[in-house]
Amino acid sequence: MKSIVIANWKMNPASWREAKALFAATKKAADKAPKVGVVVAPPSLYLRELASGYRGKRLRFASQSARAENGGAHTGDISLAQIKDAGAKAAIIGHAERRAAGETNEDTQKQVATAIKASLTPILCVGEHERSQSGEHFTFVAQQLKAGFAGVSPSALGRVMVAYEPVWAIGAVAPMEPRQMHEMAIFIRKTIVENFGAGGHKVHILYGGAIDAENAAAMLQEGDVDGLLVGRASTDAKEFSALLSTIQQA
Ligand code: PGA
């Protein structure tokens, strides 16, 4: 199976000119790595123009954040319907930085259900803030999963991707140990299957947090994940190209 890499540009780059250049480099790197399914999540302001100008088949687009409501009085926000209309095929939902800005498990539940209805692939982000010996992080992640999947019918389970991103590893120097990810991947799958049925075996599980060209291959090989959600390294054209090429060669 192809590995999935989601390029989460966050609030970068600062200008349309730089965004075009970064996209051109991303496109080139993806063309050289056919084993990797690349999804670009640019700032929504750049999404339509990048998607409509793209003639290739290697890249797909995702939103970084979008509301479930179809419209209404939500100053500054955008909707899943709008990002779909702009050319996105997937939607990052419940990223830790959105949760920190006030998004709740209930919001993610609505967004995942609405994304599926709109034929968008939901990428549900989950992850604890910290770890303790008592293992409370498992309970925390289970709650996020139970809420996020609550509006998904059994037949649609396989259309959801889960990105496990421990908050303590986002923006950090090093990612989580791949063997810890392996353990978490087993837990995530078990939680989905136990609560929502056997369709949970089809859910793709990704890891995110401090992934770069150096550590990407090990995480994919030893972490039991189908892909990676990449922040910083996706906005550095050289680093991202090196990252895709190590996965291609692994
Ligand atoms: P990072 O961000 O790769 O810069 O740690 C990951 C993310 O937040 O998706």
PDB file of C-alpha atoms and ligand atoms in Angstrom:
ATOM      1  CA  MET A   1       0.000   0.000   0.000  1.00  0.00           C
ATOM      2  CA  LYS A   2       1.069   3.568  -0.644  1.00  0.00           C
ATOM      3  CA  SER A   3       2.154   5.636   2.330  1.00  0.00           C
ATOM      4  CA  ILE A   4       0.211   8.837   2.863  1.00  0.00           C
ATOM      5  CA  VAL A   5       1.937  12.122   3.636  1.00  0.00           C
ATOM      6  CA  ILE A   6      -0.119  15.153   4.579  1.00  0.00           C
ATOM      7  CA  ALA A   7       1.669  18.471   4.200  1.00  0.00           C
ATOM      8  CA  ASN A   8       0.153  20.757   6.806  1.00  0.00           C
ATOM      9  CA  TRP A   9       1.457  24.193   5.906  1.00  0.00           C
ATOM     10  CA  LYS A  10      -0.336  25.792   8.861  1.00  0.00           C
ATOM     11  CA  MET A  11      -0.243  29.630   8.537  1.00  0.00           C
ATOM     12  CA  ASN A  12       2.620  29.549   6.005  1.00  0.00           C
ATOM     13  CA  PRO A  13       4.044  30.871   3.780  1.00  0.00           C
ATOM     14  CA  ALA A  14       3.507  34.602   4.199  1.00  0.00           C
ATOM     15  CA  SER A  15       2.839  35.469   0.558  1.00  0.00           C
ATOM     16  CA  TRP A  16       1.088  34.015  -2.479  1.00  0.00           C
ATOM     17  CA  ARG A  17       4.353  34.242  -4.376  1.00  0.00           C
ATOM     18  CA  GLU A  18       6.095  31.997  -1.830  1.00  0.00           C
ATOM     19  CA  ALA A  19       3.101  29.663  -1.714  1.00  0.00           C
ATOM     20  CA  LYS A  20       3.304  29.149  -5.476  1.00  0.00           C
ATOM     21  CA  ALA A  21       7.037  28.399  -5.236  1.00  0.00           C
ATOM     22  CA  LEU A  22       6.543  25.948  -2.357  1.00  0.00           C
ATOM     23  CA  PHE A  23       3.741  24.255  -4.251  1.00  0.00           C
ATOM     24  CA  ALA A  24       5.864  23.924  -7.393  1.00  0.00           C
ATOM     25  CA  ALA A  25       8.620  22.252  -5.355  1.00  0.00           C
ATOM     26  CA  THR A  26       6.099  19.991  -3.609  1.00  0.00           C
ATOM     27  CA  LYS A  27       4.664  18.966  -6.970  1.00  0.00           C
ATOM     28  CA  LYS A  28       8.103  18.103  -8.301  1.00  0.00           C
ATOM     29  CA  ALA A  29       9.010  16.102  -5.195  1.00  0.00           C
ATOM     30  CA  ALA A  30       5.707  14.182  -5.343  1.00  0.00           C
ATOM     31  CA  ASP A  31       6.240  13.330  -8.998  1.00  0.00           C
ATOM     32  CA  LYS A  32       9.533  11.684  -8.054  1.00  0.00           C
ATOM     33  CA  ALA A  33       7.936   9.660  -5.239  1.00  0.00           C
ATOM     34  CA  PRO A  34       5.068   7.671  -6.788  1.00  0.00           C
ATOM     35  CA  LYS A  35       4.944   5.347  -3.753  1.00  0.00           C
ATOM     36  CA  VAL A  36       3.721   8.221  -1.605  1.00  0.00           C
ATOM     37  CA  GLY A  37       0.202   9.658  -1.704  1.00  0.00           C
ATOM     38  CA  VAL A  38       0.694  13.353  -1.003  1.00  0.00           C
ATOM     39  CA  VAL A  39      -2.038  15.603   0.349  1.00  0.00           C
ATOM     40  CA  VAL A  40      -1.369  19.344   0.596  1.00  0.00           C
ATOM     41  CA  ALA A  41      -3.195  21.361   3.249  1.00  0.00           C
ATOM     42  CA  PRO A  42      -2.398  25.005   2.450  1.00  0.00           C
ATOM     43  CA  PRO A  43      -3.931  28.032   4.150  1.00  0.00           C
ATOM     44  CA  SER A  44      -7.510  28.145   2.841  1.00  0.00           C
ATOM     45  CA  LEU A  45      -6.814  31.486   1.178  1.00  0.00           C
ATOM     46  CA  TYR A  46      -4.471  29.695  -1.269  1.00  0.00           C
ATOM     47  CA  LEU A  47      -6.508  26.526  -1.708  1.00  0.00           C
ATOM     48  CA  ARG A  48      -8.761  27.340  -4.657  1.00  0.00           C
ATOM     49  CA  GLU A  49      -6.085  28.840  -6.827  1.00  0.00           C
ATOM     50  CA  LEU A  50      -3.600  26.029  -6.156  1.00  0.00           C
ATOM     51  CA  ALA A  51      -6.221  23.336  -6.754  1.00  0.00           C
ATOM     52  CA  SER A  52      -7.670  24.887  -9.900  1.00  0.00           C
ATOM     53  CA  GLY A  53      -4.227  25.473 -11.415  1.00  0.00           C
ATOM     54  CA  TYR A  54      -3.033  21.928 -10.724  1.00  0.00           C
ATOM     55  CA  ARG A  55      -3.158  19.654 -13.755  1.00  0.00           C
ATOM     56  CA  GLY A  56      -1.377  16.591 -12.334  1.00  0.00           C
ATOM     57  CA  LYS A  57      -2.805  13.517 -10.639  1.00  0.00           C
ATOM     58  CA  ARG A  58      -0.290  13.014  -7.838  1.00  0.00           C
ATOM     59  CA  LEU A  59      -1.513  15.567  -5.340  1.00  0.00           C
ATOM     60  CA  ARG A  60      -4.751  16.027  -3.498  1.00  0.00           C
ATOM     61  CA  PHE A  61      -5.787  18.957  -1.355  1.00  0.00           C
ATOM     62  CA  ALA A  62      -7.106  19.200   2.181  1.00  0.00           C
ATOM     63  CA  SER A  63      -8.359  21.984   4.402  1.00  0.00           C
ATOM     64  CA  GLN A  64      -6.653  22.658   7.723  1.00  0.00           C
ATOM     65  CA  SER A  65      -9.877  23.507   9.497  1.00  0.00           C
ATOM     66  CA  ALA A  66     -13.491  24.045   8.457  1.00  0.00           C
ATOM     67  CA  ARG A  67     -16.862  24.186  10.178  1.00  0.00           C
ATOM     68  CA  ALA A  68     -19.668  21.695   9.742  1.00  0.00           C
ATOM     69  CA  GLU A  69     -22.407  24.327   9.334  1.00  0.00           C
ATOM     70  CA  ASN A  70     -23.323  25.170   5.782  1.00  0.00           C
ATOM     71  CA  GLY A  71     -23.355  28.906   6.364  1.00  0.00           C
ATOM     72  CA  GLY A  72     -24.317  31.463   8.943  1.00  0.00           C
ATOM     73  CA  ALA A  73     -22.969  34.098  11.291  1.00  0.00           C
ATOM     74  CA  HIS A  74     -19.433  32.755  11.880  1.00  0.00           C
ATOM     75  CA  THR A  75     -17.103  35.675  11.272  1.00  0.00           C
ATOM     76  CA  GLY A  76     -13.686  34.592  10.081  1.00  0.00           C
ATOM     77  CA  ASP A  77     -14.573  30.925   9.632  1.00  0.00           C
ATOM     78  CA  ILE A  78     -14.997  28.761   6.550  1.00  0.00           C
ATOM     79  CA  SER A  79     -17.229  25.746   5.960  1.00  0.00           C
ATOM     80  CA  LEU A  80     -16.582  22.231   4.733  1.00  0.00           C
ATOM     81  CA  ALA A  81     -18.942  22.984   1.850  1.00  0.00           C
ATOM     82  CA  GLN A  82     -16.744  25.924   0.849  1.00  0.00           C
ATOM     83  CA  ILE A  83     -13.490  23.978   0.992  1.00  0.00           C
ATOM     84  CA  LYS A  84     -15.057  21.211  -1.058  1.00  0.00           C
ATOM     85  CA  ASP A  85     -16.176  23.779  -3.619  1.00  0.00           C
ATOM     86  CA  ALA A  86     -12.610  25.166  -3.652  1.00  0.00           C
ATOM     87  CA  GLY A  87     -11.188  21.782  -4.666  1.00  0.00           C
ATOM     88  CA  ALA A  88     -10.338  19.966  -1.418  1.00  0.00           C
ATOM     89  CA  LYS A  89     -10.808  16.206  -1.250  1.00  0.00           C
ATOM     90  CA  ALA A  90      -9.936  15.848   2.427  1.00  0.00           C
ATOM     91  CA  ALA A  91     -10.327  17.824   5.640  1.00  0.00           C
ATOM     92  CA  ILE A  92      -8.051  17.946   8.673  1.00  0.00           C
ATOM     93  CA  ILE A  93     -10.375  17.918  11.659  1.00  0.00           C
ATOM     94  CA  GLY A  94      -9.636  18.691  15.310  1.00  0.00           C
ATOM     95  CA  HIS A  95      -5.961  19.570  14.919  1.00  0.00           C
ATOM     96  CA  ALA A  96      -4.422  20.236  18.345  1.00  0.00           C
ATOM     97  CA  GLU A  97      -3.954  23.910  17.429  1.00  0.00           C
ATOM     98  CA  ARG A  98      -7.687  24.210  16.631  1.00  0.00           C
ATOM     99  CA  ARG A  99      -8.603  22.382  19.812  1.00  0.00           C
ATOM    100  CA  ALA A 100      -6.365  24.801  21.733  1.00  0.00           C
ATOM    101  CA  ALA A 101      -8.329  27.631  20.099  1.00  0.00           C
ATOM    102  CA  GLY A 102     -11.591  26.221  21.478  1.00  0.00           C
ATOM    103  CA  GLU A 103     -12.740  23.384  19.226  1.00  0.00           C
ATOM    104  CA  THR A 104     -14.398  20.573  21.150  1.00  0.00           C
ATOM    105  CA  ASN A 105     -15.004  16.856  20.672  1.00  0.00           C
ATOM    106  CA  GLU A 106     -18.595  17.745  19.738  1.00  0.00           C
ATOM    107  CA  ASP A 107     -17.323  20.007  16.963  1.00  0.00           C
ATOM    108  CA  THR A 108     -15.132  17.222  15.576  1.00  0.00           C
ATOM    109  CA  GLN A 109     -18.084  14.839  15.675  1.00  0.00           C
ATOM    110  CA  LYS A 110     -20.146  17.171  13.480  1.00  0.00           C
ATOM    111  CA  GLN A 111     -17.242  17.905  11.162  1.00  0.00           C
ATOM    112  CA  VAL A 112     -16.369  14.250  10.580  1.00  0.00           C
ATOM    113  CA  ALA A 113     -20.017  13.371   9.838  1.00  0.00           C
ATOM    114  CA  THR A 114     -20.447  16.381   7.548  1.00  0.00           C
ATOM    115  CA  ALA A 115     -17.186  15.674   5.701  1.00  0.00           C
ATOM    116  CA  ILE A 116     -18.308  12.113   4.952  1.00  0.00           C
ATOM    117  CA  LYS A 117     -21.674  13.359   3.682  1.00  0.00           C
ATOM    118  CA  ALA A 118     -19.813  15.778   1.405  1.00  0.00           C
ATOM    119  CA  SER A 119     -17.525  12.962   0.114  1.00  0.00           C
ATOM    120  CA  LEU A 120     -14.497  14.544   1.749  1.00  0.00           C
ATOM    121  CA  THR A 121     -11.999  12.314   3.581  1.00  0.00           C
ATOM    122  CA  PRO A 122     -11.967  13.335   7.240  1.00  0.00           C
ATOM    123  CA  ILE A 123      -8.522  13.313   8.865  1.00  0.00           C
ATOM    124  CA  LEU A 124      -9.417  13.236  12.540  1.00  0.00           C
ATOM    125  CA  CYS A 125      -6.561  14.420  14.760  1.00  0.00           C
ATOM    126  CA  VAL A 126      -6.303  13.037  18.268  1.00  0.00           C
ATOM    127  CA  GLY A 127      -3.579  13.111  20.899  1.00  0.00           C
ATOM    128  CA  GLU A 128      -2.936  13.762  24.562  1.00  0.00           C
ATOM    129  CA  HIS A 129      -1.206  16.792  26.048  1.00  0.00           C
ATOM    130  CA  GLU A 130       1.088  14.824  28.293  1.00  0.00           C
ATOM    131  CA  ARG A 131       1.869  11.322  29.404  1.00  0.00           C
ATOM    132  CA  SER A 132       1.895   9.914  32.902  1.00  0.00           C
ATOM    133  CA  GLN A 133       2.689   6.491  34.327  1.00  0.00           C
ATOM    134  CA  SER A 134      -0.978   5.834  35.027  1.00  0.00           C
ATOM    135  CA  GLY A 135      -1.812   5.666  31.305  1.00  0.00           C
ATOM    136  CA  GLU A 136      -4.507   8.365  31.364  1.00  0.00           C
ATOM    137  CA  HIS A 137      -3.464   9.325  27.836  1.00  0.00           C
ATOM    138  CA  PHE A 138      -5.210   6.200  26.553  1.00  0.00           C
ATOM    139  CA  THR A 139      -8.499   7.265  28.151  1.00  0.00           C
ATOM    140  CA  PHE A 140      -8.089  10.757  26.724  1.00  0.00           C
ATOM    141  CA  VAL A 141      -7.467   9.488  23.189  1.00  0.00           C
ATOM    142  CA  ALA A 142     -10.341   6.994  23.474  1.00  0.00           C
ATOM    143  CA  GLN A 143     -12.702   9.866  24.349  1.00  0.00           C
ATOM    144  CA  GLN A 144     -11.570  11.860  21.338  1.00  0.00           C
ATOM    145  CA  LEU A 145     -12.055   8.823  19.099  1.00  0.00           C
ATOM    146  CA  LYS A 146     -15.483   7.924  20.489  1.00  0.00           C
ATOM    147  CA  ALA A 147     -16.696  11.483  19.947  1.00  0.00           C
ATOM    148  CA  GLY A 148     -15.119  11.886  16.531  1.00  0.00           C
ATOM    149  CA  PHE A 149     -16.566   8.644  15.166  1.00  0.00           C
ATOM    150  CA  ALA A 150     -19.997   8.911  16.791  1.00  0.00           C
ATOM    151  CA  GLY A 151     -21.720  10.176  13.646  1.00  0.00           C
ATOM    152  CA  VAL A 152     -20.056   7.740  11.224  1.00  0.00           C
ATOM    153  CA  SER A 153     -22.096   4.807   9.889  1.00  0.00           C
ATOM    154  CA  PRO A 154     -20.426   1.364  10.043  1.00  0.00           C
ATOM    155  CA  SER A 155     -20.055   1.230   6.262  1.00  0.00           C
ATOM    156  CA  ALA A 156     -18.233   4.593   6.180  1.00  0.00           C
ATOM    157  CA  LEU A 157     -15.649   3.802   8.883  1.00  0.00           C
ATOM    158  CA  GLY A 158     -12.969   2.974   6.323  1.00  0.00           C
ATOM    159  CA  ARG A 159     -13.249   6.461   4.847  1.00  0.00           C
ATOM    160  CA  VAL A 160     -11.941   8.130   7.989  1.00  0.00           C
ATOM    161  CA  MET A 161      -8.241   8.677   8.654  1.00  0.00           C
ATOM    162  CA  VAL A 162      -7.001   9.114  12.196  1.00  0.00           C
ATOM    163  CA  ALA A 163      -3.898  11.224  12.727  1.00  0.00           C
ATOM    164  CA  TYR A 164      -2.423  10.545  16.134  1.00  0.00           C
ATOM    165  CA  GLU A 165      -0.463  13.629  17.151  1.00  0.00           C
ATOM    166  CA  PRO A 166       0.675  13.752  20.763  1.00  0.00           C
ATOM    167  CA  VAL A 167       0.541  17.461  21.568  1.00  0.00           C
ATOM    168  CA  TRP A 168       3.922  17.229  23.299  1.00  0.00           C
ATOM    169  CA  ALA A 169       5.556  16.113  20.037  1.00  0.00           C
ATOM    170  CA  ILE A 170       4.036  18.806  17.786  1.00  0.00           C
ATOM    171  CA  GLY A 171       6.683  21.428  17.113  1.00  0.00           C
ATOM    172  CA  ALA A 172       9.133  19.462  19.257  1.00  0.00           C
ATOM    173  CA  VAL A 173      12.734  18.523  18.479  1.00  0.00           C
ATOM    174  CA  ALA A 174      12.055  14.797  18.172  1.00  0.00           C
ATOM    175  CA  PRO A 175       8.999  12.666  17.428  1.00  0.00           C
ATOM    176  CA  MET A 176       7.590   9.944  19.626  1.00  0.00           C
ATOM    177  CA  GLU A 177       9.453   6.628  19.635  1.00  0.00           C
ATOM    178  CA  PRO A 178       8.121   4.440  16.810  1.00  0.00           C
ATOM    179  CA  ARG A 179       7.489   1.544  19.225  1.00  0.00           C
ATOM    180  CA  GLN A 180       5.295   3.820  21.351  1.00  0.00           C
ATOM    181  CA  MET A 181       3.415   4.713  18.196  1.00  0.00           C
ATOM    182  CA  HIS A 182       3.030   1.039  17.438  1.00  0.00           C
ATOM    183  CA  GLU A 183       1.389   0.514  20.811  1.00  0.00           C
ATOM    184  CA  MET A 184      -0.870   3.532  20.284  1.00  0.00           C
ATOM    185  CA  ALA A 185      -1.861   2.354  16.785  1.00  0.00           C
ATOM    186  CA  ILE A 186      -3.022  -0.960  18.246  1.00  0.00           C
ATOM    187  CA  PHE A 187      -4.974   0.889  20.909  1.00  0.00           C
ATOM    188  CA  ILE A 188      -6.606   3.238  18.389  1.00  0.00           C
ATOM    189  CA  ARG A 189      -7.708   0.400  16.159  1.00  0.00           C
ATOM    190  CA  LYS A 190      -9.007  -1.647  19.071  1.00  0.00           C
ATOM    191  CA  THR A 191     -10.993   1.328  20.391  1.00  0.00           C
ATOM    192  CA  ILE A 192     -12.638   1.969  17.021  1.00  0.00           C
ATOM    193  CA  VAL A 193     -13.430  -1.710  16.376  1.00  0.00           C
ATOM    194  CA  GLU A 194     -14.813  -2.285  19.890  1.00  0.00           C
ATOM    195  CA  ASN A 195     -17.014   0.785  19.776  1.00  0.00           C
ATOM    196  CA  PHE A 196     -18.051   0.968  16.148  1.00  0.00           C
ATOM    197  CA  GLY A 197     -17.514  -2.448  14.582  1.00  0.00           C
ATOM    198  CA  ALA A 198     -15.214  -4.430  12.325  1.00  0.00           C
ATOM    199  CA  GLY A 199     -15.125  -1.641   9.706  1.00  0.00           C
ATOM    200  CA  GLY A 200     -12.623  -0.020  12.070  1.00  0.00           C
ATOM    201  CA  HIS A 201      -9.966  -2.380  10.718  1.00  0.00           C
ATOM    202  CA  LYS A 202     -10.048  -0.324   7.526  1.00  0.00           C
ATOM    203  CA  VAL A 203      -9.306   3.034   9.177  1.00  0.00           C
ATOM    204  CA  HIS A 204      -5.949   4.477   8.119  1.00  0.00           C
ATOM    205  CA  ILE A 205      -3.812   5.584  11.040  1.00  0.00           C
ATOM    206  CA  LEU A 206      -1.211   8.333  10.635  1.00  0.00           C
ATOM    207  CA  TYR A 207       1.365   9.828  12.981  1.00  0.00           C
ATOM    208  CA  GLY A 208       2.202  13.515  13.306  1.00  0.00           C
ATOM    209  CA  GLY A 209       4.661  15.523  15.398  1.00  0.00           C
ATOM    210  CA  ALA A 210       8.269  16.510  14.596  1.00  0.00           C
ATOM    211  CA  ILE A 211       8.550  14.326  11.496  1.00  0.00           C
ATOM    212  CA  ASP A 212      11.402  15.147   9.113  1.00  0.00           C
ATOM    213  CA  ALA A 213      13.459  13.455   6.399  1.00  0.00           C
ATOM    214  CA  GLU A 214      15.656  11.770   9.032  1.00  0.00           C
ATOM    215  CA  ASN A 215      12.976  10.036  11.074  1.00  0.00           C
ATOM    216  CA  ALA A 216      10.106   9.510   8.594  1.00  0.00           C
ATOM    217  CA  ALA A 217      11.079   6.087   7.282  1.00  0.00           C
ATOM    218  CA  ALA A 218      11.598   4.566  10.745  1.00  0.00           C
ATOM    219  CA  MET A 219       8.203   5.810  11.890  1.00  0.00           C
ATOM    220  CA  LEU A 220       6.504   4.276   8.865  1.00  0.00           C
ATOM    221  CA  GLN A 221       8.349   0.972   9.214  1.00  0.00           C
ATOM    222  CA  GLU A 222       8.223   0.503  12.983  1.00  0.00           C
ATOM    223  CA  GLY A 223       5.305   2.651  14.058  1.00  0.00           C
ATOM    224  CA  ASP A 224       2.534   0.579  12.416  1.00  0.00           C
ATOM    225  CA  VAL A 225       1.199   3.653  10.621  1.00  0.00           C
ATOM    226  CA  ASP A 226      -0.083   4.179   7.087  1.00  0.00           C
ATOM    227  CA  GLY A 227       1.243   7.685   6.827  1.00  0.00           C
ATOM    228  CA  LEU A 228       2.485  10.918   8.360  1.00  0.00           C
ATOM    229  CA  LEU A 229       1.112  14.374   9.056  1.00  0.00           C
ATOM    230  CA  VAL A 230       3.974  16.787   8.556  1.00  0.00           C
ATOM    231  CA  GLY A 231       4.092  20.396   9.717  1.00  0.00           C
ATOM    232  CA  ARG A 232       7.421  22.279   9.629  1.00  0.00           C
ATOM    233  CA  ALA A 233       9.207  19.905   7.252  1.00  0.00           C
ATOM    234  CA  SER A 234       6.435  20.372   4.671  1.00  0.00           C
ATOM    235  CA  THR A 235       7.095  24.103   4.332  1.00  0.00           C
ATOM    236  CA  ASP A 236      10.814  23.651   3.673  1.00  0.00           C
ATOM    237  CA  ALA A 237      11.000  22.608   0.017  1.00  0.00           C
ATOM    238  CA  LYS A 238      14.358  20.854   0.333  1.00  0.00           C
ATOM    239  CA  GLU A 239      13.477  19.004   3.503  1.00  0.00           C
ATOM    240  CA  PHE A 240      10.114  17.901   2.142  1.00  0.00           C
ATOM    241  CA  SER A 241      11.626  16.633  -1.064  1.00  0.00           C
ATOM    242  CA  ALA A 242      14.219  14.659   0.956  1.00  0.00           C
ATOM    243  CA  LEU A 243      11.425  13.297   3.150  1.00  0.00           C
ATOM    244  CA  LEU A 244       9.401  12.012   0.189  1.00  0.00           C
ATOM    245  CA  SER A 245      12.466  10.521  -1.427  1.00  0.00           C
ATOM    246  CA  THR A 246      13.488   8.556   1.718  1.00  0.00           C
ATOM    247  CA  ILE A 247       9.987   7.082   1.901  1.00  0.00           C
ATOM    248  CA  GLN A 248      10.086   6.269  -1.799  1.00  0.00           C
ATOM    249  CA  GLN A 249      13.373   4.419  -1.335  1.00  0.00           C
ATOM    250  CA  ALA A 250      12.471   2.668   1.931  1.00  0.00           C
TER     251      ALA A 250
HETATM  252  P1  PGA B   1       5.329  19.561  13.158  1.00  0.00           P
HETATM  253  O1  PGA B   1       3.728  19.717  13.184  1.00  0.00           O
HETATM  254  O2  PGA B   1       5.647  18.535  12.087  1.00  0.00           O
HETATM  255  O3  PGA B   1       5.851  20.908  12.855  1.00  0.00           O
HETATM  256  O4  PGA B   1       5.731  19.055  14.531  1.00  0.00           O
HETATM  257  C1  PGA B   1       2.910  18.602  13.001  1.00  0.00           C
HETATM  258  C2  PGA B   1       1.457  19.012  13.028  1.00  0.00           C
HETATM  259  O5  PGA B   1       1.065  19.831  13.864  1.00  0.00           O
HETATM  260  O6  PGA B   1       0.651  18.550  12.204  1.00  0.00           O
END
